[in-house]
PDB file of C-alpha atoms in Angstrom:
ATOM      1  CA  ALA A   1      43.608  58.811  66.998  1.00 63.00           C
ATOM      2  CA  LYS A   2      44.087  57.126  63.624  1.00 60.00           C
ATOM      3  CA  GLU A   3      44.195  53.722  65.260  1.00 61.00           C
ATOM      4  CA  ARG A   4      41.018  54.565  67.220  1.00 63.00           C
ATOM      5  CA  ARG A   5      39.232  55.683  64.029  1.00 58.00           C
ATOM      6  CA  ARG A   6      40.362  52.518  62.284  1.00 59.00           C
ATOM      7  CA  ARG A   7      39.032  50.373  65.114  1.00 63.00           C
ATOM      8  CA  VAL A   8      35.659  52.187  64.896  1.00 56.00           C
ATOM      9  CA  VAL A   9      35.297  52.682  61.127  1.00 55.00           C
ATOM     10  CA  VAL A  10      36.328  49.238  59.945  1.00 59.00           C
ATOM     11  CA  PRO A  11      33.797  47.310  62.074  1.00 65.00           C
ATOM     12  CA  LEU A  12      31.165  49.906  61.185  1.00 56.00           C
ATOM     13  CA  LEU A  13      31.799  49.388  57.474  1.00 55.00           C
ATOM     14  CA  LEU A  14      31.793  45.657  57.925  1.00 63.00           C
ATOM     15  CA  THR A  15      28.417  45.967  59.622  1.00 67.00           C
ATOM     16  CA  LEU A  16      26.838  48.536  57.283  1.00 58.00           C
ATOM     17  CA  GLY A  17      28.080  46.909  54.070  1.00 62.00           C
ATOM     18  CA  PRO A  18      26.019  43.730  54.366  1.00 70.00           C
ATOM     19  CA  ALA A  19      23.085  45.725  55.742  1.00 63.00           C
ATOM     20  CA  ALA A  20      23.182  48.037  52.716  1.00 60.00           C
ATOM     21  CA  GLY A  21      23.380  44.992  50.478  1.00 62.00           C
ATOM     22  CA  VAL A  22      20.324  43.502  52.138  1.00 63.00           C
ATOM     23  CA  PHE A  23      18.363  46.753  51.774  1.00 64.00           C
ATOM     24  CA  TYR A  24      19.434  47.102  48.136  1.00 64.00           C
ATOM     25  CA  GLY A  25      18.455  43.530  47.390  1.00 69.00           C
ATOM     26  CA  ALA A  26      15.109  44.032  49.111  1.00 69.00           C
ATOM     27  CA  ALA A  27      14.520  47.184  47.061  1.00 68.00           C
ATOM     28  CA  LEU A  28      15.262  45.296  43.834  1.00 70.00           C
ATOM     29  CA  LEU A  29      12.859  42.531  44.824  1.00 73.00           C
ATOM     30  CA  GLU A  30      10.175  45.064  45.730  1.00 73.00           C
ATOM     31  CA  ARG A  31      10.557  46.862  42.382  1.00 80.00           C
ATOM     32  CA  ALA A  32      10.408  43.528  40.559  1.00 72.00           C
ATOM     33  CA  GLU A  33       7.224  42.625  42.431  1.00 67.00           C
ATOM     34  CA  GLN A  34       5.705  46.031  41.642  1.00 74.00           C
ATOM     35  CA  ARG A  35       6.508  45.554  37.953  1.00 76.00           C
ATOM     36  CA  ARG A  36       4.955  42.087  38.044  1.00 69.00           C
ATOM     37  CA  ILE A  37       1.778  43.409  39.674  1.00 64.00           C
ATOM     38  CA  LEU A  38       1.624  46.333  37.249  1.00 71.00           C
ATOM     39  CA  ALA A  39       2.061  44.025  34.262  1.00 66.00           C
ATOM     40  CA  SER A  40      -0.619  41.686  35.603  1.00 64.00           C
ATOM     41  CA  ASP A  41      -3.061  44.511  36.347  1.00 60.00           C
ATOM     42  CA  GLY A  42      -2.285  46.181  33.026  1.00 65.00           C
ATOM     43  CA  GLY A  43      -2.906  42.950  31.127  1.00 68.00           C
ATOM     44  CA  GLN A  44      -6.186  42.390  32.948  1.00 70.00           C
ATOM     45  CA  PHE A  45      -7.274  45.987  32.314  1.00 64.00           C
ATOM     46  CA  SER A  46      -6.347  45.665  28.632  1.00 68.00           C
ATOM     47  CA  ARG A  47      -8.423  42.486  28.330  1.00 74.00           C
ATOM     48  CA  GLN A  48     -11.378  44.185  30.017  1.00 71.00           C
ATOM     49  CA  ILE A  49     -11.201  47.095  27.556  1.00 70.00           C
ATOM     50  CA  ALA A  50     -10.960  44.709  24.617  1.00 70.00           C
ATOM     51  CA  ASN A  51     -13.982  42.767  25.876  1.00 73.00           C
ATOM     52  CA  ARG A  52     -16.014  45.946  26.301  1.00 78.00           C
ATOM     53  CA  LEU A  53     -15.081  47.101  22.785  1.00 75.00           C
ATOM     54  CA  ILE A  54     -16.273  43.767  21.395  1.00 83.00           C
ATOM     55  CA  ALA A  55     -19.551  44.100  23.307  1.00 84.00           C
ATOM     56  CA  HIS A  56     -20.007  47.706  22.152  1.00 86.00           C
ATOM     57  CA  ARG A  57     -19.283  46.742  18.552  1.00 88.00           C
ATOM     58  CA  GLU A  58     -22.043  44.140  18.706  1.00 91.00           C
ATOM     59  CA  VAL A  59     -24.427  46.738  20.129  1.00 91.00           C
ATOM     60  CA  LEU A  60     -23.660  49.299  17.418  1.00 92.00           C
ATOM     61  CA  SER A  61     -23.647  46.691  14.666  1.00 91.00           C
ATOM     62  CA  SER A  62     -27.115  45.568  15.761  1.00 91.00           C
ATOM     63  CA  LEU A  63     -28.300  49.172  15.848  1.00 92.00           C
ATOM     64  CA  GLY A  64     -26.842  49.722  12.385  1.00 92.00           C
ATOM     65  CA  HIS A  65     -28.718  46.708  11.020  1.00 91.00           C
ATOM     66  CA  PHE A  66     -31.949  48.034  12.534  1.00 92.00           C
ATOM     67  CA  ILE A  67     -31.404  51.401  10.826  1.00 91.00           C
ATOM     68  CA  GLU A  68     -30.582  49.739   7.495  1.00 89.00           C
ATOM     69  CA  ALA A  69     -33.618  47.465   7.634  1.00 87.00           C
ATOM     70  CA  THR A  70     -36.121  50.085   8.864  1.00 87.00           C
ATOM     71  CA  PRO A  71     -36.053  53.134   6.575  1.00 81.00           C
ATOM     72  CA  GLY A  72     -38.093  56.017   7.944  1.00 84.00           C
ATOM     73  CA  PHE A  73     -38.202  54.651  11.485  1.00 89.00           C
ATOM     74  CA  THR A  74     -39.605  56.953  14.147  1.00 88.00           C
ATOM     75  CA  HIS A  75     -37.918  58.268  17.281  1.00 89.00           C
ATOM     76  CA  ASP A  76     -40.259  56.104  19.378  1.00 90.00           C
ATOM     77  CA  GLN A  77     -39.141  53.001  17.473  1.00 92.00           C
ATOM     78  CA  PHE A  78     -35.507  54.015  18.026  1.00 92.00           C
ATOM     79  CA  GLN A  79     -36.181  54.361  21.767  1.00 91.00           C
ATOM     80  CA  VAL A  80     -37.870  50.979  21.992  1.00 91.00           C
ATOM     81  CA  PHE A  81     -35.048  49.244  20.118  1.00 91.00           C
ATOM     82  CA  THR A  82     -32.312  50.750  22.311  1.00 91.00           C
ATOM     83  CA  ARG A  83     -34.025  50.689  25.713  1.00 89.00           C
ATOM     84  CA  LEU A  84     -32.812  47.232  26.757  1.00 86.00           C
ATOM     85  CA  THR A  85     -29.290  47.904  25.455  1.00 87.00           C
ATOM     86  CA  LEU A  86     -28.903  51.010  27.599  1.00 88.00           C
ATOM     87  CA  SER A  87     -30.171  49.198  30.688  1.00 85.00           C
ATOM     88  CA  GLU A  88     -27.680  46.350  30.183  1.00 87.00           C
ATOM     89  CA  HIS A  89     -24.613  48.495  29.385  1.00 88.00           C
ATOM     90  CA  ALA A  90     -24.104  51.064  32.113  1.00 86.00           C
ATOM     91  CA  ASP A  91     -20.912  52.362  30.492  1.00 88.00           C
ATOM     92  CA  ILE A  92     -22.852  53.520  27.409  1.00 90.00           C
ATOM     93  CA  HIS A  93     -24.021  57.057  28.167  1.00 90.00           C
ATOM     94  CA  ALA A  94     -26.096  57.433  24.990  1.00 92.00           C
ATOM     95  CA  LEU A  95     -26.793  55.908  21.586  1.00 94.00           C
ATOM     96  CA  SER A  96     -27.435  57.948  18.463  1.00 95.00           C
ATOM     97  CA  PHE A  97     -28.008  57.780  14.736  1.00 96.00           C
ATOM     98  CA  ASN A  98     -26.054  60.386  12.794  1.00 97.00           C
ATOM     99  CA  GLU A  99     -27.427  60.746   9.279  1.00 96.00           C
ATOM    100  CA  LEU A 100     -25.461  61.876   6.239  1.00 97.00           C
ATOM    101  CA  VAL A 101     -27.248  65.001   4.989  1.00 97.00           C
ATOM    102  CA  PRO A 102     -26.326  66.666   1.667  1.00 97.00           C
ATOM    103  CA  ASP A 103     -26.593  70.443   1.778  1.00 97.00           C
ATOM    104  CA  ASP A 104     -29.628  70.497  -0.507  1.00 97.00           C
ATOM    105  CA  ALA A 105     -31.461  68.235   1.983  1.00 97.00           C
ATOM    106  CA  ARG A 106     -30.621  70.446   4.968  1.00 97.00           C
ATOM    107  CA  PRO A 107     -33.952  72.334   5.127  1.00 95.00           C
ATOM    108  CA  GLU A 108     -35.931  69.091   5.130  1.00 94.00           C
ATOM    109  CA  PHE A 109     -33.689  67.591   7.819  1.00 94.00           C
ATOM    110  CA  GLU A 110     -34.039  70.661  10.027  1.00 94.00           C
ATOM    111  CA  ARG A 111     -37.833  70.590   9.685  1.00 91.00           C
ATOM    112  CA  ALA A 112     -37.727  66.976  10.904  1.00 89.00           C
ATOM    113  CA  LEU A 113     -35.661  68.067  13.931  1.00 88.00           C
ATOM    114  CA  ALA A 114     -38.193  70.768  14.737  1.00 86.00           C
ATOM    115  CA  GLN A 115     -40.936  68.146  14.889  1.00 83.00           C
ATOM    116  CA  LEU A 116     -38.890  66.046  17.300  1.00 78.00           C
ATOM    117  CA  SER A 117     -37.855  68.924  19.557  1.00 73.00           C
ATOM    118  CA  PRO A 118     -39.078  72.525  19.194  1.00 67.00           C
ATOM    119  CA  GLY A 119     -35.824  73.808  20.673  1.00 66.00           C
ATOM    120  CA  SER A 120     -33.603  71.906  18.244  1.00 64.00           C
ATOM    121  CA  HIS A 121     -34.310  72.811  14.644  1.00 83.00           C
ATOM    122  CA  GLN A 122     -30.976  73.279  12.913  1.00 93.00           C
ATOM    123  CA  ILE A 123     -27.681  71.582  12.140  1.00 96.00           C
ATOM    124  CA  THR A 124     -25.088  72.940  14.548  1.00 95.00           C
ATOM    125  CA  GLU A 125     -21.361  73.155  15.196  1.00 95.00           C
ATOM    126  CA  GLN A 126     -19.257  74.642  17.979  1.00 93.00           C
ATOM    127  CA  ASN A 127     -17.521  78.005  17.768  1.00 92.00           C
ATOM    128  CA  ALA A 128     -14.120  78.760  19.307  1.00 89.00           C
ATOM    129  CA  ASP A 129     -15.737  79.198  22.745  1.00 88.00           C
ATOM    130  CA  GLY A 130     -17.496  75.838  22.551  1.00 86.00           C
ATOM    131  CA  THR A 131     -20.919  77.435  22.047  1.00 90.00           C
ATOM    132  CA  LEU A 132     -23.266  75.638  19.671  1.00 92.00           C
ATOM    133  CA  ILE A 133     -24.111  77.762  16.631  1.00 94.00           C
ATOM    134  CA  ARG A 134     -25.725  77.180  13.241  1.00 95.00           C
ATOM    135  CA  ALA A 135     -23.315  75.109  11.136  1.00 96.00           C
ATOM    136  CA  ALA A 136     -21.586  76.821   8.233  1.00 96.00           C
ATOM    137  CA  THR A 137     -22.625  75.740   4.752  1.00 97.00           C
ATOM    138  CA  ARG A 138     -20.824  72.592   3.600  1.00 96.00           C
ATOM    139  CA  PRO A 139     -21.442  70.004   0.867  1.00 97.00           C
ATOM    140  CA  GLU A 140     -22.602  67.485   3.480  1.00 97.00           C
ATOM    141  CA  TYR A 141     -23.166  67.112   7.203  1.00 98.00           C
ATOM    142  CA  LEU A 142     -23.322  64.193   9.660  1.00 98.00           C
ATOM    143  CA  PRO A 143     -25.666  65.505  12.366  1.00 97.00           C
ATOM    144  CA  VAL A 144     -27.346  63.633  15.196  1.00 95.00           C
ATOM    145  CA  ARG A 145     -30.806  62.636  13.936  1.00 94.00           C
ATOM    146  CA  HIS A 146     -31.917  60.538  16.920  1.00 93.00           C
ATOM    147  CA  ILE A 147     -30.360  60.147  20.375  1.00 93.00           C
ATOM    148  CA  VAL A 148     -31.404  58.183  23.470  1.00 92.00           C
ATOM    149  CA  PRO A 149     -31.875  58.845  26.244  1.00 91.00           C
ATOM    150  CA  PHE A 150     -33.229  62.138  24.954  1.00 88.00           C
ATOM    151  CA  ALA A 151     -33.385  63.831  28.365  1.00 86.00           C
ATOM    152  CA  GLY A 152     -29.995  65.344  29.094  1.00 85.00           C
ATOM    153  CA  ASN A 153     -28.778  64.923  25.531  1.00 87.00           C
ATOM    154  CA  GLU A 154     -31.020  67.452  23.779  1.00 86.00           C
ATOM    155  CA  ALA A 155     -28.088  69.734  22.966  1.00 87.00           C
ATOM    156  CA  ALA A 156     -26.494  67.018  20.823  1.00 91.00           C
ATOM    157  CA  LEU A 157     -29.514  66.820  18.506  1.00 92.00           C
ATOM    158  CA  GLY A 158     -28.489  68.238  15.141  1.00 94.00           C
ATOM    159  CA  TYR A 159     -24.800  68.523  16.033  1.00 95.00           C
ATOM    160  CA  ASP A 160     -22.619  67.822  12.992  1.00 97.00           C
ATOM    161  CA  ILE A 161     -19.848  65.529  14.207  1.00 96.00           C
ATOM    162  CA  GLN A 162     -17.877  66.169  11.002  1.00 96.00           C
ATOM    163  CA  SER A 163     -17.438  69.800  12.071  1.00 96.00           C
ATOM    164  CA  GLU A 164     -14.773  68.843  14.650  1.00 95.00           C
ATOM    165  CA  ALA A 165     -11.405  67.328  13.723  1.00 95.00           C
ATOM    166  CA  THR A 166     -11.230  64.435  16.234  1.00 95.00           C
ATOM    167  CA  ARG A 167     -14.738  63.244  15.455  1.00 95.00           C
ATOM    168  CA  ARG A 168     -14.223  63.775  11.712  1.00 96.00           C
ATOM    169  CA  ASN A 169     -11.081  61.631  11.772  1.00 96.00           C
ATOM    170  CA  ALA A 170     -13.007  58.737  13.346  1.00 96.00           C
ATOM    171  CA  VAL A 171     -15.838  59.139  10.823  1.00 96.00           C
ATOM    172  CA  GLU A 172     -13.378  58.953   7.944  1.00 96.00           C
ATOM    173  CA  ARG A 173     -11.800  55.790   9.362  1.00 96.00           C
ATOM    174  CA  ALA A 174     -15.159  54.112   9.888  1.00 96.00           C
ATOM    175  CA  ARG A 175     -16.347  55.118   6.437  1.00 94.00           C
ATOM    176  CA  ALA A 176     -13.175  53.897   4.723  1.00 94.00           C
ATOM    177  CA  THR A 177     -12.851  50.571   6.544  1.00 94.00           C
ATOM    178  CA  GLY A 178     -16.480  49.681   7.163  1.00 93.00           C
ATOM    179  CA  GLU A 179     -15.516  48.900  10.762  1.00 94.00           C
ATOM    180  CA  LEU A 180     -15.951  50.392  14.212  1.00 94.00           C
ATOM    181  CA  ALA A 181     -13.827  53.502  14.851  1.00 94.00           C
ATOM    182  CA  VAL A 182     -13.219  55.128  18.238  1.00 94.00           C
ATOM    183  CA  THR A 183     -12.355  58.772  18.834  1.00 94.00           C
ATOM    184  CA  ALA A 184      -9.674  60.078  21.130  1.00 92.00           C
ATOM    185  CA  PRO A 185     -11.096  61.531  24.383  1.00 90.00           C
ATOM    186  CA  ILE A 186     -13.375  64.481  23.609  1.00 90.00           C
ATOM    187  CA  GLN A 187     -15.544  67.029  25.405  1.00 87.00           C
ATOM    188  CA  LEU A 188     -19.187  66.059  24.912  1.00 85.00           C
ATOM    189  CA  VAL A 189     -21.302  68.895  23.508  1.00 82.00           C
ATOM    190  CA  GLN A 190     -24.316  67.851  25.613  1.00 73.00           C
ATOM    191  CA  ASP A 191     -22.429  67.717  28.905  1.00 68.00           C
ATOM    192  CA  ASP A 192     -22.599  70.853  31.074  1.00 64.00           C
ATOM    193  CA  HIS A 193     -20.216  69.245  33.587  1.00 62.00           C
ATOM    194  CA  ARG A 194     -17.353  69.276  31.061  1.00 68.00           C
ATOM    195  CA  ARG A 195     -16.685  65.585  31.442  1.00 73.00           C
ATOM    196  CA  VAL A 196     -14.595  63.739  28.894  1.00 82.00           C
ATOM    197  CA  GLY A 197     -15.869  60.799  26.883  1.00 87.00           C
ATOM    198  CA  VAL A 198     -15.239  58.943  23.649  1.00 91.00           C
ATOM    199  CA  LEU A 199     -17.427  58.179  20.653  1.00 92.00           C
ATOM    200  CA  GLU A 200     -17.639  54.736  19.094  1.00 95.00           C
ATOM    201  CA  LEU A 201     -18.819  54.994  15.484  1.00 96.00           C
ATOM    202  CA  PHE A 202     -20.147  52.123  13.391  1.00 96.00           C
ATOM    203  CA  PRO A 203     -20.689  52.949   9.685  1.00 96.00           C
ATOM    204  CA  ILE A 204     -24.057  52.310   8.039  1.00 95.00           C
ATOM    205  CA  PHE A 205     -24.478  51.697   4.325  1.00 92.00           C
ATOM    206  CA  ASP A 206     -27.626  51.598   2.207  1.00 86.00           C
ATOM    207  CA  ALA A 207     -28.674  47.951   2.084  1.00 69.00           C
ATOM    208  CA  ALA A 208     -30.349  48.538  -1.293  1.00 70.00           C
ATOM    209  CA  ALA A 209     -27.269  50.083  -2.878  1.00 56.00           C
ATOM    210  CA  GLY A 210     -25.586  46.723  -3.545  1.00 58.00           C
ATOM    211  CA  ALA A 211     -21.964  46.940  -4.586  1.00 58.00           C
ATOM    212  CA  GLU A 212     -22.037  50.746  -4.398  1.00 69.00           C
ATOM    213  CA  ARG A 213     -22.191  50.633  -0.580  1.00 77.00           C
ATOM    214  CA  ARG A 214     -23.573  54.144  -0.304  1.00 88.00           C
ATOM    215  CA  PHE A 215     -22.670  55.584   3.074  1.00 94.00           C
ATOM    216  CA  VAL A 216     -25.764  56.855   4.908  1.00 94.00           C
ATOM    217  CA  GLY A 217     -24.505  57.584   8.430  1.00 96.00           C
ATOM    218  CA  VAL A 218     -23.186  56.087  11.665  1.00 96.00           C
ATOM    219  CA  ALA A 219     -24.568  54.368  14.722  1.00 96.00           C
ATOM    220  CA  ALA A 220     -22.783  56.061  17.611  1.00 95.00           C
ATOM    221  CA  GLY A 221     -22.182  55.142  21.217  1.00 94.00           C
ATOM    222  CA  VAL A 222     -21.214  57.785  23.765  1.00 91.00           C
ATOM    223  CA  ILE A 223     -18.915  56.159  26.307  1.00 88.00           C
TER     224      ILE A 223
END
């Protein structure tokens, strides 16, 4: 019986050993190929993101220059300036101007909102349930003053982006560096479908302030 098992097992091992080696080698080659493809795809995806960020920065920088150079611009002027940009950049959901508003200027700002949209006449924030409510009193606010397209984004009008930690962190970075800052993924306040997006914020400074570089707000892209 032992001799019979030896005659069966030994040839079987001699046959299976090389076969297992071939399968193992093939598996290693397949994993190596998968890693190569993943690295290639990942690099391409990274380059695409970088290119889009560069394009978006140019868009927001241009919008910032328009805001700096056109004090007191109207909502219609804002729409005209941004119309072509939105048509050419399908990944930009909306563009907005968020104005720095000291607390003593809050009543005047809210009257301006009421003229733009009768249903939006106050600076808002979100409560624990995500419902928009009147913002608590603070030394300053950074609410949405203008947003395009207006249809579908009405709820964002007047929303103080400094009232939420993720947005506030990006504002602080943009304000400190003078460069584009991007939020982590966030829930958009104007989106009833609970989709996730990011904000790209480009800081705007008073062109007449000279060396003081007085911060006046941000040009924002909703991506």
